[in-house]
Coordinates of C-alpha atoms and ligand atoms in Angstrom, one line a residue:
M1 CA 80.6 120.7 96.3
P2 CA 84.5 121.1 94.9
Q3 CA 86.9 118.3 97.0
R4 CA 88.4 119.8 99.8
F5 CA 91.5 118.6 99.1
P6 CA 92.0 118.7 95.2
F7 CA 95.5 117.2 94.6
T8 CA 96.2 114.1 92.5
A9 CA 98.4 111.2 92.8
A10 CA 101.0 113.0 90.3
D11 CA 100.7 116.0 92.7
A12 CA 101.7 113.7 95.6
A13 CA 104.7 112.6 94.1
K14 CA 105.9 116.3 93.5
A15 CA 107.0 116.6 96.9
P16 CA 107.3 120.3 97.4
V17 CA 103.4 121.1 96.2
F18 CA 102.4 118.5 98.8
K19 CA 104.5 119.4 101.7
R20 CA 103.5 123.1 101.6
R21 CA 100.0 122.1 102.0
C22 CA 100.5 119.9 104.9
A23 CA 103.6 120.9 107.0
P24 CA 102.4 123.6 109.1
E25 CA 99.1 121.9 110.1
H26 CA 100.6 118.6 110.9
E27 CA 103.1 120.5 113.3
K28 CA 100.1 120.8 115.9
F29 CA 100.3 117.1 116.6
H30 CA 103.5 117.3 118.0
S31 CA 102.0 119.6 120.7
S32 CA 98.4 119.6 121.4
Y33 CA 96.9 116.3 121.4
H34 CA 96.4 113.9 124.4
T35 CA 96.0 109.9 123.7
H36 CA 95.5 106.9 125.2
T37 CA 97.1 104.3 123.2
M38 CA 94.2 101.7 123.1
N39 CA 92.1 104.1 121.6
L40 CA 92.1 102.8 117.7
A41 CA 92.3 106.8 116.6
H42 CA 95.7 106.0 118.0
L43 CA 96.5 104.1 114.6
L44 CA 96.0 107.3 112.5
L45 CA 97.5 109.5 114.9
R46 CA 100.6 107.6 114.7
A47 CA 100.8 107.2 110.8
A48 CA 100.2 111.0 110.7
R49 CA 103.3 111.7 113.2
A50 CA 105.5 109.0 111.3
H51 CA 104.2 109.7 107.9
P52 CA 102.3 113.1 107.4
H53 CA 102.8 113.6 103.9
R54 CA 102.1 110.1 102.7
L55 CA 99.0 110.0 100.4
A56 CA 96.4 108.1 103.2
L57 CA 93.1 108.1 101.2
A58 CA 92.0 107.7 97.4
R59 CA 89.0 107.3 95.2
G60 CA 90.1 105.4 92.4
E61 CA 93.3 106.9 90.8
Q62 CA 92.0 110.4 92.9
A63 CA 94.2 111.3 95.8
T64 CA 92.1 113.0 98.3
M65 CA 94.3 113.1 102.0
S66 CA 97.5 112.9 103.2
F67 CA 97.6 111.3 106.8
A68 CA 98.4 114.7 108.4
E69 CA 95.3 116.0 106.8
L70 CA 93.2 113.1 107.8
A71 CA 94.2 113.2 111.4
I72 CA 93.3 116.8 111.4
H73 CA 90.0 116.1 109.6
C74 CA 89.3 113.5 112.1
A75 CA 90.3 115.4 115.1
A76 CA 87.6 118.4 113.6
L77 CA 85.0 115.7 112.7
A78 CA 85.4 114.2 116.3
G79 CA 84.5 118.0 117.5
A80 CA 82.0 118.4 115.6
F81 CA 80.4 115.2 116.6
R82 CA 80.6 116.1 120.3
H83 CA 80.0 119.6 120.1
R84 CA 77.9 120.6 117.5
L85 CA 75.8 117.4 117.6
R86 CA 76.2 116.9 121.2
L87 CA 76.9 113.0 121.2
A88 CA 78.4 111.9 124.3
P89 CA 81.4 109.2 124.9
G90 CA 79.6 105.3 124.1
D91 CA 77.3 107.0 121.6
R92 CA 76.7 104.8 118.5
I93 CA 77.0 106.2 114.9
A94 CA 75.3 104.2 112.3
L95 CA 77.4 104.3 108.7
F96 CA 74.8 103.1 105.7
M97 CA 77.4 104.1 102.9
N98 CA 78.7 102.7 99.9
N99 CA 82.7 101.9 99.9
R100 CA 83.9 105.8 100.1
P101 CA 86.7 107.5 101.7
E102 CA 84.3 109.1 104.1
Y103 CA 83.7 105.4 105.4
L104 CA 87.5 105.8 106.8
E105 CA 87.0 109.6 107.8
V106 CA 83.6 108.9 109.9
M107 CA 84.9 105.9 111.9
C108 CA 88.3 107.3 112.8
A109 CA 86.5 110.5 113.8
A110 CA 83.9 108.6 115.8
W111 CA 86.8 106.2 117.7
W112 CA 88.8 109.8 118.3
A113 CA 85.2 111.1 120.2
G114 CA 85.3 108.0 122.2
L115 CA 82.1 107.1 119.8
V116 CA 80.8 103.6 118.8
V117 CA 80.6 102.7 114.9
V118 CA 77.7 100.6 113.6
P119 CA 78.4 99.9 110.0
V120 CA 75.5 98.8 108.1
N121 CA 75.8 96.5 105.2
A122 CA 74.5 98.8 102.1
K123 CA 72.4 96.5 100.4
L124 CA 70.2 95.8 103.3
H125 CA 66.2 96.3 102.8
P126 CA 65.0 99.5 104.8
S127 CA 63.5 97.6 107.1
E128 CA 66.6 95.8 108.1
L129 CA 68.4 99.0 108.5
S130 CA 65.5 100.3 110.8
Y131 CA 66.0 97.3 112.8
I132 CA 69.7 97.8 113.6
I133 CA 69.3 101.6 113.9
E134 CA 66.7 101.1 116.5
H135 CA 68.1 97.9 118.1
S136 CA 72.0 99.7 118.3
G137 CA 70.1 103.2 119.2
A138 CA 72.2 104.8 117.3
R139 CA 71.8 108.5 117.7
L140 CA 73.1 109.5 114.4
V141 CA 73.2 107.7 110.8
V142 CA 75.8 109.0 108.4
T143 CA 74.8 107.9 104.5
D144 CA 75.9 109.6 101.1
A145 CA 73.4 111.0 98.4
A146 CA 72.8 107.6 96.6
L147 CA 71.8 105.6 100.4
A148 CA 69.6 108.6 101.5
P149 CA 66.7 107.6 100.1
A150 CA 67.1 104.1 102.0
V151 CA 67.3 106.0 105.1
E152 CA 64.5 108.0 104.7
L153 CA 62.2 104.8 103.8
A154 CA 64.1 103.2 106.8
G155 CA 62.0 105.9 108.7
N156 CA 65.2 106.9 110.5
R157 CA 64.2 108.9 113.5
R158 CA 67.4 109.9 114.2
A159 CA 69.8 112.6 113.3
T160 CA 70.7 112.1 109.4
L161 CA 74.2 113.3 108.5
L162 CA 74.6 113.4 104.7
T163 CA 78.6 113.4 103.3
G164 CA 79.3 116.0 100.7
S165 CA 76.5 118.1 102.2
P166 CA 77.2 121.9 103.2
D167 CA 77.0 120.3 106.5
W168 CA 79.4 117.8 106.1
Y169 CA 81.9 120.3 105.1
R170 CA 81.2 122.7 107.9
M171 CA 82.0 120.1 110.3
H172 CA 85.3 119.6 108.9
D173 CA 86.1 123.7 110.1
D174 CA 84.9 122.6 113.7
A175 CA 87.6 122.6 116.3
P176 CA 89.8 119.9 116.9
I177 CA 89.5 117.9 119.9
D178 CA 91.7 115.7 122.3
M179 CA 91.6 112.2 121.2
A180 CA 89.0 110.5 123.8
E181 CA 90.4 107.9 126.5
V182 CA 89.0 104.9 126.1
R183 CA 89.5 101.8 128.2
P184 CA 90.7 98.5 126.1
E185 CA 87.0 96.9 126.7
T186 CA 85.2 100.2 125.6
P187 CA 83.0 99.3 122.5
A188 CA 84.2 100.6 119.1
W189 CA 82.4 98.8 116.4
L190 CA 79.0 96.9 116.7
F191 CA 79.3 94.1 113.9
Y192 CA 75.5 93.0 113.1
T193 CA 75.6 89.4 111.8
S194 CA 74.7 88.9 108.4
G195 CA 71.2 87.5 109.9
T196 CA 71.3 84.3 107.5
T197 CA 69.4 82.9 110.7
G198 CA 66.8 85.0 112.5
R199 CA 67.6 88.6 113.3
P200 CA 70.9 90.2 113.2
K201 CA 72.8 90.3 116.3
G202 CA 75.1 92.9 117.5
V203 CA 78.5 91.7 117.5
T204 CA 80.1 93.7 120.5
L205 CA 83.6 94.7 119.2
T206 CA 85.9 96.2 121.8
H207 CA 88.9 98.8 120.9
R208 CA 91.0 95.9 122.5
N209 CA 89.8 93.2 120.0
L210 CA 90.2 95.1 117.3
M211 CA 93.8 96.2 118.3
V212 CA 94.7 92.5 118.9
M213 CA 92.9 91.7 115.4
S214 CA 95.5 94.1 113.7
L215 CA 98.4 93.1 115.3
G216 CA 97.6 89.7 114.7
Y217 CA 97.7 90.7 110.7
F218 CA 101.4 91.5 111.0
C219 CA 102.1 88.5 112.8
D220 CA 100.5 85.8 110.5
V221 CA 98.7 87.3 107.3
D222 CA 101.0 89.6 105.7
S223 CA 103.6 92.4 105.9
I224 CA 102.7 95.9 104.9
A225 CA 105.7 97.8 103.1
C226 CA 106.0 101.5 102.8
G227 CA 103.9 102.7 99.8
D228 CA 101.6 99.6 99.8
C229 CA 97.7 100.0 99.4
I230 CA 94.9 98.4 100.1
I231 CA 91.9 98.3 97.4
H232 CA 88.6 98.6 99.1
A233 CA 86.4 96.4 96.6
A234 CA 84.5 94.0 99.0
P235 CA 81.8 96.1 101.6
M236 CA 83.7 98.2 104.0
S237 CA 80.7 97.2 106.6
H238 CA 82.7 93.6 106.7
G239 CA 86.1 92.6 106.2
S240 CA 87.2 94.8 104.0
G241 CA 86.5 97.6 106.7
L242 CA 87.9 95.9 109.4
Y243 CA 91.4 95.6 107.6
I244 CA 91.2 99.8 107.4
L245 CA 93.0 99.1 111.0
P246 CA 96.4 97.0 110.1
H247 CA 96.7 99.1 107.0
L248 CA 96.4 102.5 109.1
A249 CA 98.9 101.3 111.5
A250 CA 101.2 100.7 108.6
A251 CA 100.4 103.9 107.3
A252 CA 99.4 102.2 103.8
T253 CA 97.0 104.0 101.2
Q254 CA 93.3 103.1 101.5
V255 CA 92.0 103.2 98.3
T256 CA 88.3 103.0 97.3
P257 CA 87.3 102.3 94.1
A258 CA 85.6 105.0 91.9
S259 CA 82.6 102.2 91.3
E260 CA 82.3 101.6 95.0
G261 CA 82.1 98.1 94.9
F262 CA 83.7 95.2 93.3
E263 CA 84.4 95.3 89.5
A264 CA 87.2 93.0 88.7
A265 CA 88.5 94.8 85.7
E266 CA 88.7 98.3 88.0
I267 CA 90.5 96.2 90.6
F268 CA 93.5 95.1 88.3
S269 CA 93.8 98.2 86.8
L270 CA 93.8 99.9 90.3
A271 CA 96.4 97.3 91.1
R272 CA 98.9 98.2 88.4
H273 CA 98.3 102.0 89.0
Y274 CA 99.1 102.0 92.7
R275 CA 101.2 98.5 93.2
G276 CA 102.1 96.8 96.5
A277 CA 98.3 96.1 96.7
T278 CA 96.3 93.9 99.1
L279 CA 92.6 92.9 98.7
F280 CA 90.0 91.1 100.8
A281 CA 87.8 89.0 98.7
A282 CA 85.2 86.8 99.6
P283 CA 85.6 83.2 97.6
T284 CA 83.0 84.2 95.1
M285 CA 85.0 87.5 94.6
V286 CA 87.9 85.6 93.8
R287 CA 86.4 83.3 91.4
R288 CA 85.4 86.4 89.5
L289 CA 88.7 87.9 89.5
T290 CA 90.2 84.4 87.9
A291 CA 87.6 84.4 85.0
H292 CA 88.1 87.8 84.3
A293 CA 92.0 87.3 84.5
R294 CA 91.6 84.4 82.1
A295 CA 89.4 85.9 79.8
G296 CA 91.6 89.3 79.5
A297 CA 95.0 88.0 80.1
E298 CA 95.6 89.9 83.4
T299 CA 98.4 88.8 85.0
G300 CA 97.7 90.5 88.6
E301 CA 100.3 93.1 88.2
G302 CA 101.0 95.1 91.4
L303 CA 98.7 93.1 93.3
K304 CA 100.6 91.8 96.0
T305 CA 97.8 90.1 98.3
I306 CA 94.5 88.6 98.0
V307 CA 93.4 87.6 101.6
Y308 CA 90.0 85.6 101.0
G309 CA 87.5 84.0 103.5
G310 CA 84.1 84.7 104.9
G311 CA 82.6 81.4 103.6
P312 CA 83.7 78.2 101.9
M313 CA 86.6 78.2 99.0
Y314 CA 86.1 75.4 97.2
G315 CA 89.1 73.1 96.2
A316 CA 88.5 73.4 92.4
D317 CA 88.3 77.7 92.8
I318 CA 91.6 77.8 94.7
R319 CA 93.5 75.4 92.4
D320 CA 92.5 77.3 89.4
A321 CA 93.3 81.0 91.0
L322 CA 96.6 79.7 92.0
D323 CA 97.0 78.4 88.4
C324 CA 96.0 81.5 87.2
L325 CA 97.2 84.3 89.2
G326 CA 100.1 82.7 91.3
Q327 CA 101.2 82.9 94.8
R328 CA 99.7 85.3 96.3
F329 CA 96.7 84.3 98.2
V330 CA 96.5 84.0 102.4
Q331 CA 93.1 82.4 103.6
I332 CA 91.7 83.7 106.7
Y333 CA 88.7 82.1 108.5
G334 CA 87.0 84.5 111.0
Q335 CA 83.4 85.5 111.9
G336 CA 82.0 88.7 113.4
E337 CA 82.6 87.3 117.0
S338 CA 86.3 86.8 116.3
P339 CA 86.8 89.1 113.6
M340 CA 88.9 87.9 110.6
T341 CA 91.3 86.2 113.1
I342 CA 90.6 82.4 113.9
T343 CA 93.0 80.5 111.7
V344 CA 95.1 81.4 108.6
L345 CA 96.4 79.6 105.7
S346 CA 99.5 81.5 104.7
R347 CA 101.3 82.4 101.5
E348 CA 104.0 79.9 102.0
Q349 CA 101.6 77.4 103.1
H350 CA 99.6 77.8 99.5
A351 CA 103.0 77.6 97.8
D352 CA 104.3 74.2 99.9
V353 CA 103.3 71.9 97.3
G354 CA 105.6 69.4 97.8
H355 CA 103.8 69.0 101.1
P356 CA 102.9 65.1 101.5
R357 CA 99.7 66.6 102.7
Y358 CA 99.1 69.9 100.3
A359 CA 96.0 68.6 99.2
E360 CA 94.7 68.2 102.7
R361 CA 96.0 71.7 103.8
L362 CA 94.7 73.3 101.0
G363 CA 91.1 72.3 101.7
S364 CA 92.1 73.3 105.5
V365 CA 91.8 76.7 106.7
G366 CA 95.1 76.7 108.1
L367 CA 96.6 76.9 111.8
P368 CA 95.0 79.3 114.7
H369 CA 96.1 82.9 114.8
T370 CA 99.2 83.7 117.2
G371 CA 97.3 84.2 120.7
V372 CA 94.4 82.3 119.7
E373 CA 93.3 78.8 120.8
V374 CA 91.0 76.9 119.0
R375 CA 89.0 73.6 120.2
I376 CA 86.8 70.9 119.2
L377 CA 84.0 70.6 121.3
D378 CA 81.2 67.7 121.5
E379 CA 77.7 68.4 122.4
T380 CA 78.4 68.6 126.2
G381 CA 81.6 71.0 125.6
R382 CA 84.6 68.1 125.9
A383 CA 87.4 68.9 123.9
L384 CA 87.7 66.4 121.2
P385 CA 91.0 64.3 120.1
A386 CA 92.5 65.4 116.5
G387 CA 90.6 63.9 113.4
T388 CA 87.0 63.9 115.1
V389 CA 84.3 66.5 114.0
G390 CA 82.8 68.7 116.6
E391 CA 81.8 72.4 117.3
V392 CA 84.7 75.3 116.5
A393 CA 85.4 76.8 119.7
V394 CA 87.5 79.8 119.9
R395 CA 89.3 81.6 122.8
G396 CA 91.6 84.7 122.9
D397 CA 91.4 88.5 123.0
V398 CA 90.1 88.8 119.7
V399 CA 87.0 87.4 120.8
M400 CA 83.8 89.9 121.1
S401 CA 82.7 91.0 124.7
G402 CA 78.9 89.8 123.7
Y403 CA 76.1 90.6 121.5
W404 CA 74.8 94.2 122.2
C405 CA 71.7 93.9 124.2
D406 CA 71.3 90.4 124.3
R407 CA 72.4 88.8 127.4
Q408 CA 70.5 85.3 126.7
A409 CA 72.5 85.0 123.3
S410 CA 75.9 85.8 124.8
A411 CA 75.9 83.7 127.5
R412 CA 74.7 81.0 125.3
T413 CA 77.8 81.7 122.6
L414 CA 80.2 82.5 124.8
A415 CA 79.7 79.6 127.7
D416 CA 82.9 78.4 129.5
G417 CA 84.8 81.2 128.3
W418 CA 85.0 79.8 124.7
L419 CA 83.2 81.2 121.8
H420 CA 80.9 78.7 120.5
T421 CA 81.0 79.6 116.4
G422 CA 78.5 77.5 115.2
D423 CA 80.7 75.8 112.5
L424 CA 81.7 72.0 112.1
G425 CA 84.9 71.0 111.8
R426 CA 88.2 69.0 112.8
L427 CA 91.8 69.7 113.6
D428 CA 94.5 67.2 112.4
E429 CA 97.7 66.1 114.4
D430 CA 99.2 69.0 113.1
G431 CA 96.8 71.5 114.1
F432 CA 95.4 72.6 111.0
L433 CA 91.7 73.3 110.8
T434 CA 89.3 71.6 108.3
L435 CA 85.8 73.4 108.2
I436 CA 83.5 70.9 107.0
D437 CA 80.0 73.2 107.5
R438 CA 77.9 75.4 109.9
S439 CA 76.1 73.2 112.2
K440 CA 72.9 74.6 111.1
D441 CA 73.4 73.6 107.5
L442 CA 73.8 70.0 108.6
I443 CA 71.5 67.5 106.8
I444 CA 70.2 64.3 108.6
S445 CA 68.7 61.9 106.2
G446 CA 67.8 58.7 107.2
G447 CA 69.5 59.1 110.6
S448 CA 73.2 59.7 108.9
N449 CA 74.7 63.0 108.8
I450 CA 75.3 64.8 105.4
Y451 CA 77.6 67.8 105.0
P452 CA 76.3 70.0 102.3
R453 CA 79.6 71.3 101.5
E454 CA 81.2 67.8 100.5
V455 CA 78.3 67.2 98.2
E456 CA 78.8 70.8 96.7
E457 CA 82.4 70.2 96.2
I458 CA 81.8 67.0 94.0
L459 CA 79.2 68.3 92.0
L460 CA 81.6 71.5 91.1
T461 CA 84.2 68.7 90.0
H462 CA 81.5 68.8 87.0
P463 CA 82.3 70.4 84.0
A464 CA 78.9 71.8 83.3
V465 CA 78.5 73.2 87.1
A466 CA 79.2 76.5 87.9
E467 CA 77.8 77.0 91.0
A468 CA 76.1 74.6 93.3
A469 CA 74.2 74.9 96.9
V470 CA 73.0 72.1 98.7
I471 CA 70.3 71.7 101.2
G472 CA 67.9 70.1 103.5
R473 CA 64.2 69.6 102.5
P474 CA 62.1 68.2 105.7
D475 CA 60.8 64.9 104.3
P476 CA 58.2 62.5 106.7
E477 CA 60.2 59.2 105.6
W478 CA 64.5 60.3 105.7
G479 CA 63.9 63.3 108.1
E480 CA 65.4 65.3 105.5
Q481 CA 65.9 65.2 101.8
V482 CA 68.9 66.6 100.0
I483 CA 67.8 68.8 97.2
A484 CA 70.9 70.5 95.0
Y485 CA 70.7 73.9 93.5
I486 CA 72.7 74.4 90.3
V487 CA 73.7 77.4 88.3
L488 CA 75.2 75.5 84.9
A489 CA 78.4 77.3 83.2
Q490 CA 77.5 79.4 80.2
G491 CA 76.9 77.4 77.1
S492 CA 76.8 74.0 79.2
K493 CA 74.2 71.4 79.3
A494 CA 73.6 68.8 82.3
A495 CA 70.5 66.7 83.1
A496 CA 70.0 65.8 86.8
A497 CA 70.8 62.2 85.8
E498 CA 73.9 62.7 84.4
L499 CA 75.0 65.0 87.9
D500 CA 73.5 61.8 89.8
A501 CA 75.7 59.5 88.2
H502 CA 78.8 61.8 89.0
C503 CA 77.7 62.0 92.4
L504 CA 77.5 58.0 92.6
N505 CA 80.9 57.8 91.2
H506 CA 82.3 60.0 93.9
I507 CA 80.4 59.8 97.0
A508 CA 78.2 57.6 99.3
R509 CA 74.9 56.6 97.7
F510 CA 73.0 58.1 100.5
K511 CA 74.6 61.6 100.2
R512 CA 73.6 62.4 96.9
P513 CA 70.7 64.5 95.8
R514 CA 67.5 63.4 95.6
H515 CA 66.3 66.3 93.4
Y516 CA 67.8 68.9 91.3
R517 CA 66.8 72.4 90.8
F518 CA 68.3 74.5 87.7
V519 CA 68.4 78.1 88.5
D520 CA 70.4 81.0 86.8
V521 CA 71.3 82.5 90.1
L522 CA 71.5 81.5 93.5
P523 CA 70.5 84.0 96.1
K524 CA 73.4 85.6 97.9
N525 CA 73.9 88.3 100.8
N526 CA 76.2 91.4 99.7
Y527 CA 79.0 89.3 101.4
G528 CA 78.5 87.0 98.3
K529 CA 77.5 84.2 100.7
V530 CA 74.7 81.7 99.5
L531 CA 71.4 82.3 101.6
K532 CA 70.7 78.9 102.3
R533 CA 67.3 80.0 104.5
E534 CA 66.1 81.4 101.3
L535 CA 66.8 78.3 99.4
R536 CA 65.0 76.5 102.2
Q537 CA 62.1 78.3 102.0
I538 CA 61.4 77.9 98.3
A539 CA 62.4 74.0 98.7
D540 CA 59.2 73.5 100.7
Ligands
LIG601 P1 80.2 86.5 109.5 O1 80.5 86.6 110.6 O2 79.7 86.6 108.3 O3 81.7 87.0 109.0 O4 80.2 85.0 108.8 C1 81.0 83.7 109.6 C2 81.3 82.6 109.0 O5 81.9 82.5 107.6 C3 82.1 81.5 109.7 O6 81.3 81.2 110.8 C4 82.0 80.2 108.6 O7 81.0 79.6 108.5 C5 82.4 81.3 107.4 N1 83.5 81.5 107.1 C6 84.5 82.7 107.3 N2 85.7 82.5 106.7 C7 85.7 80.9 106.3 C8 86.4 80.2 105.7 N3 88.0 81.0 105.6 N4 86.2 78.9 105.1 C9 85.3 78.7 105.4 N5 83.3 79.5 105.7 C10 84.2 80.3 106.2

C-alpha cells in the first residue's frame, strides 16, 4: 500500500510544494470545528492552526504528515470510529503496536472522538494482552501487521483494525467530525501497570491529568523550540507515548525510528538529521547510549535533551553518561499513577558540580514538580520529618482518578487523598527526594532492613560487574537472605569471594550478599526494568 502523503523532509523544506498540498484543506479548521479546551485532541488542533505546514510526523528520515494533514486525518478517523465502527464516547480502544506514526494518529483520533485509549506494551504475552483487552472492555484493538498474529493468539473477540490495511485507508476518507466535548475528569488513557507484582491494574488517567502533566513538562523539564523533535525510541505505550502530548503542544515533530524500537546507532543518526532532538530513555537505555557513544566516538550532535527515569539510575552510570555525552540530561520520577510527574532533577542541577551537596543531589530524583506535593509517610499515614525514610506519597492534579474497575485497590492506593506510591524515600532539608527502593523489594534479614539498591550500587562500582540485581530469599533462620545476581562485564572475571571482599570494604557486614549467581542476562520487562519477581521465583 503506498504512503498517502509521500513527501520527504527535503520536500517539506521546499515550502511551495508543501504548502500547495496543505493550504486548501487546513482552512477548514478556521470554520467548522467546535472544541472543548480540556480535550487532549485540542493540542493537535491548536498545533494545526498555529503551524499547519510544520512537519508533525516522521518515520525515520521519511516525513509522513504536516500538522494540518494530521489533524484532518484524525478528524476523519474519529468519524470512522464513531460512525463506521459505531463506537460511543467513553468506549475503549486498545493499541497493540510497535512504535510507528500510526500510534499517534490513533491516539489523537480516539480523543477527538471522545474515546479512551488503552496502549498495551507490544512485548506482552498474548495471555497478558487478552487479560487487558477483557479487563478494559476494549471494543476495538488496533494493531499492525507484525503484531496481528499475537492479537489472534490472544483470542481477541473484539473487532481488530490493522493499520496499513485497505480498511485503515478507507477510514481516512470518512467525513471528519467535530471534536467531542469531554469533561476534565473524563478518562483519556488506561495505563496498565507493568505488573511486576500480580495482575496489571488499569491506571485511569483523565484528560485533566494528562493536560497538567503536559504543562508540567514546560514548567520543570524542558522548553521545546520551533523545529525541535522527539524521537520515540522507548515504548510508546509508556513514557515516550506520554511525551507525545507536550511535543504536540509545542508543535514539535514526532519521529518514530524505522527500527520501531531502541537502536543506539539509529538514535544518534536521527538526532544528527533532525537536530533539537529529545529522547525519553529508561536508565538501561542511557547505559546503551553511553557505551555506543564511547565505542563509536559519537558526541551526541543534535541530541538536545535526554529525559531519563522509570527506574533507578545508578550513580556510576549517570556520572559516566554525563562525562561522555555532556549536560543534556534531565531526570524525572513518576509512575503510571502520577505519570512522568512526581519529581524532577533539572539539567541545571545536573550541571551544578560546584554545589556542596552535588553528589547527594545527583543520587536524588530532584524536587517535586510544580503543583505537585510530596510527603514521606510512616505506616500509620503520618508525615515524617526530613531525613527519615518512609513511603513516598503524592498529591496533585496529575494523580490518577483510580484503578479501572478496582475500587478496593483505588481506595487503598489513594487513601486520605494521597497517592501511596509503594516507593521508599526520604526528603532532605532542601526538599530533594532520594528514593531508597520499592517497599516490596525491601529485604528484612535478622530483623534489619536492607535496601537492595544500596547493595547494587556498591556491586556496580566493582570494575568486573556490568549489572547487578539483589533480592531476598526466604530463610528459616534469618527471615530472608541476600542473593545477588551478577552479569559480568564483557571479558571480565570475578569470583564470589572477590565481590564479597569488595562489599565488606564498603557496606555493613549484614547487608552483603550471602550468595552470588552469575548470569548472562537479567530478566527485564519491555521498559528495561529488572523483574525481581522472576529472580525471587528462581532463587527458591
Ligand atoms: P511505572 O508505573 O511502570 O512507570 O513504574 C514506576 C516505578 O518506577 C516507580 O514507582 C519507581 O519505583 C520507579 N521509578 C520511576 N522513576 C524513577 C526514578 N527516576 N528513579 C528510581 N526509580 C524510579
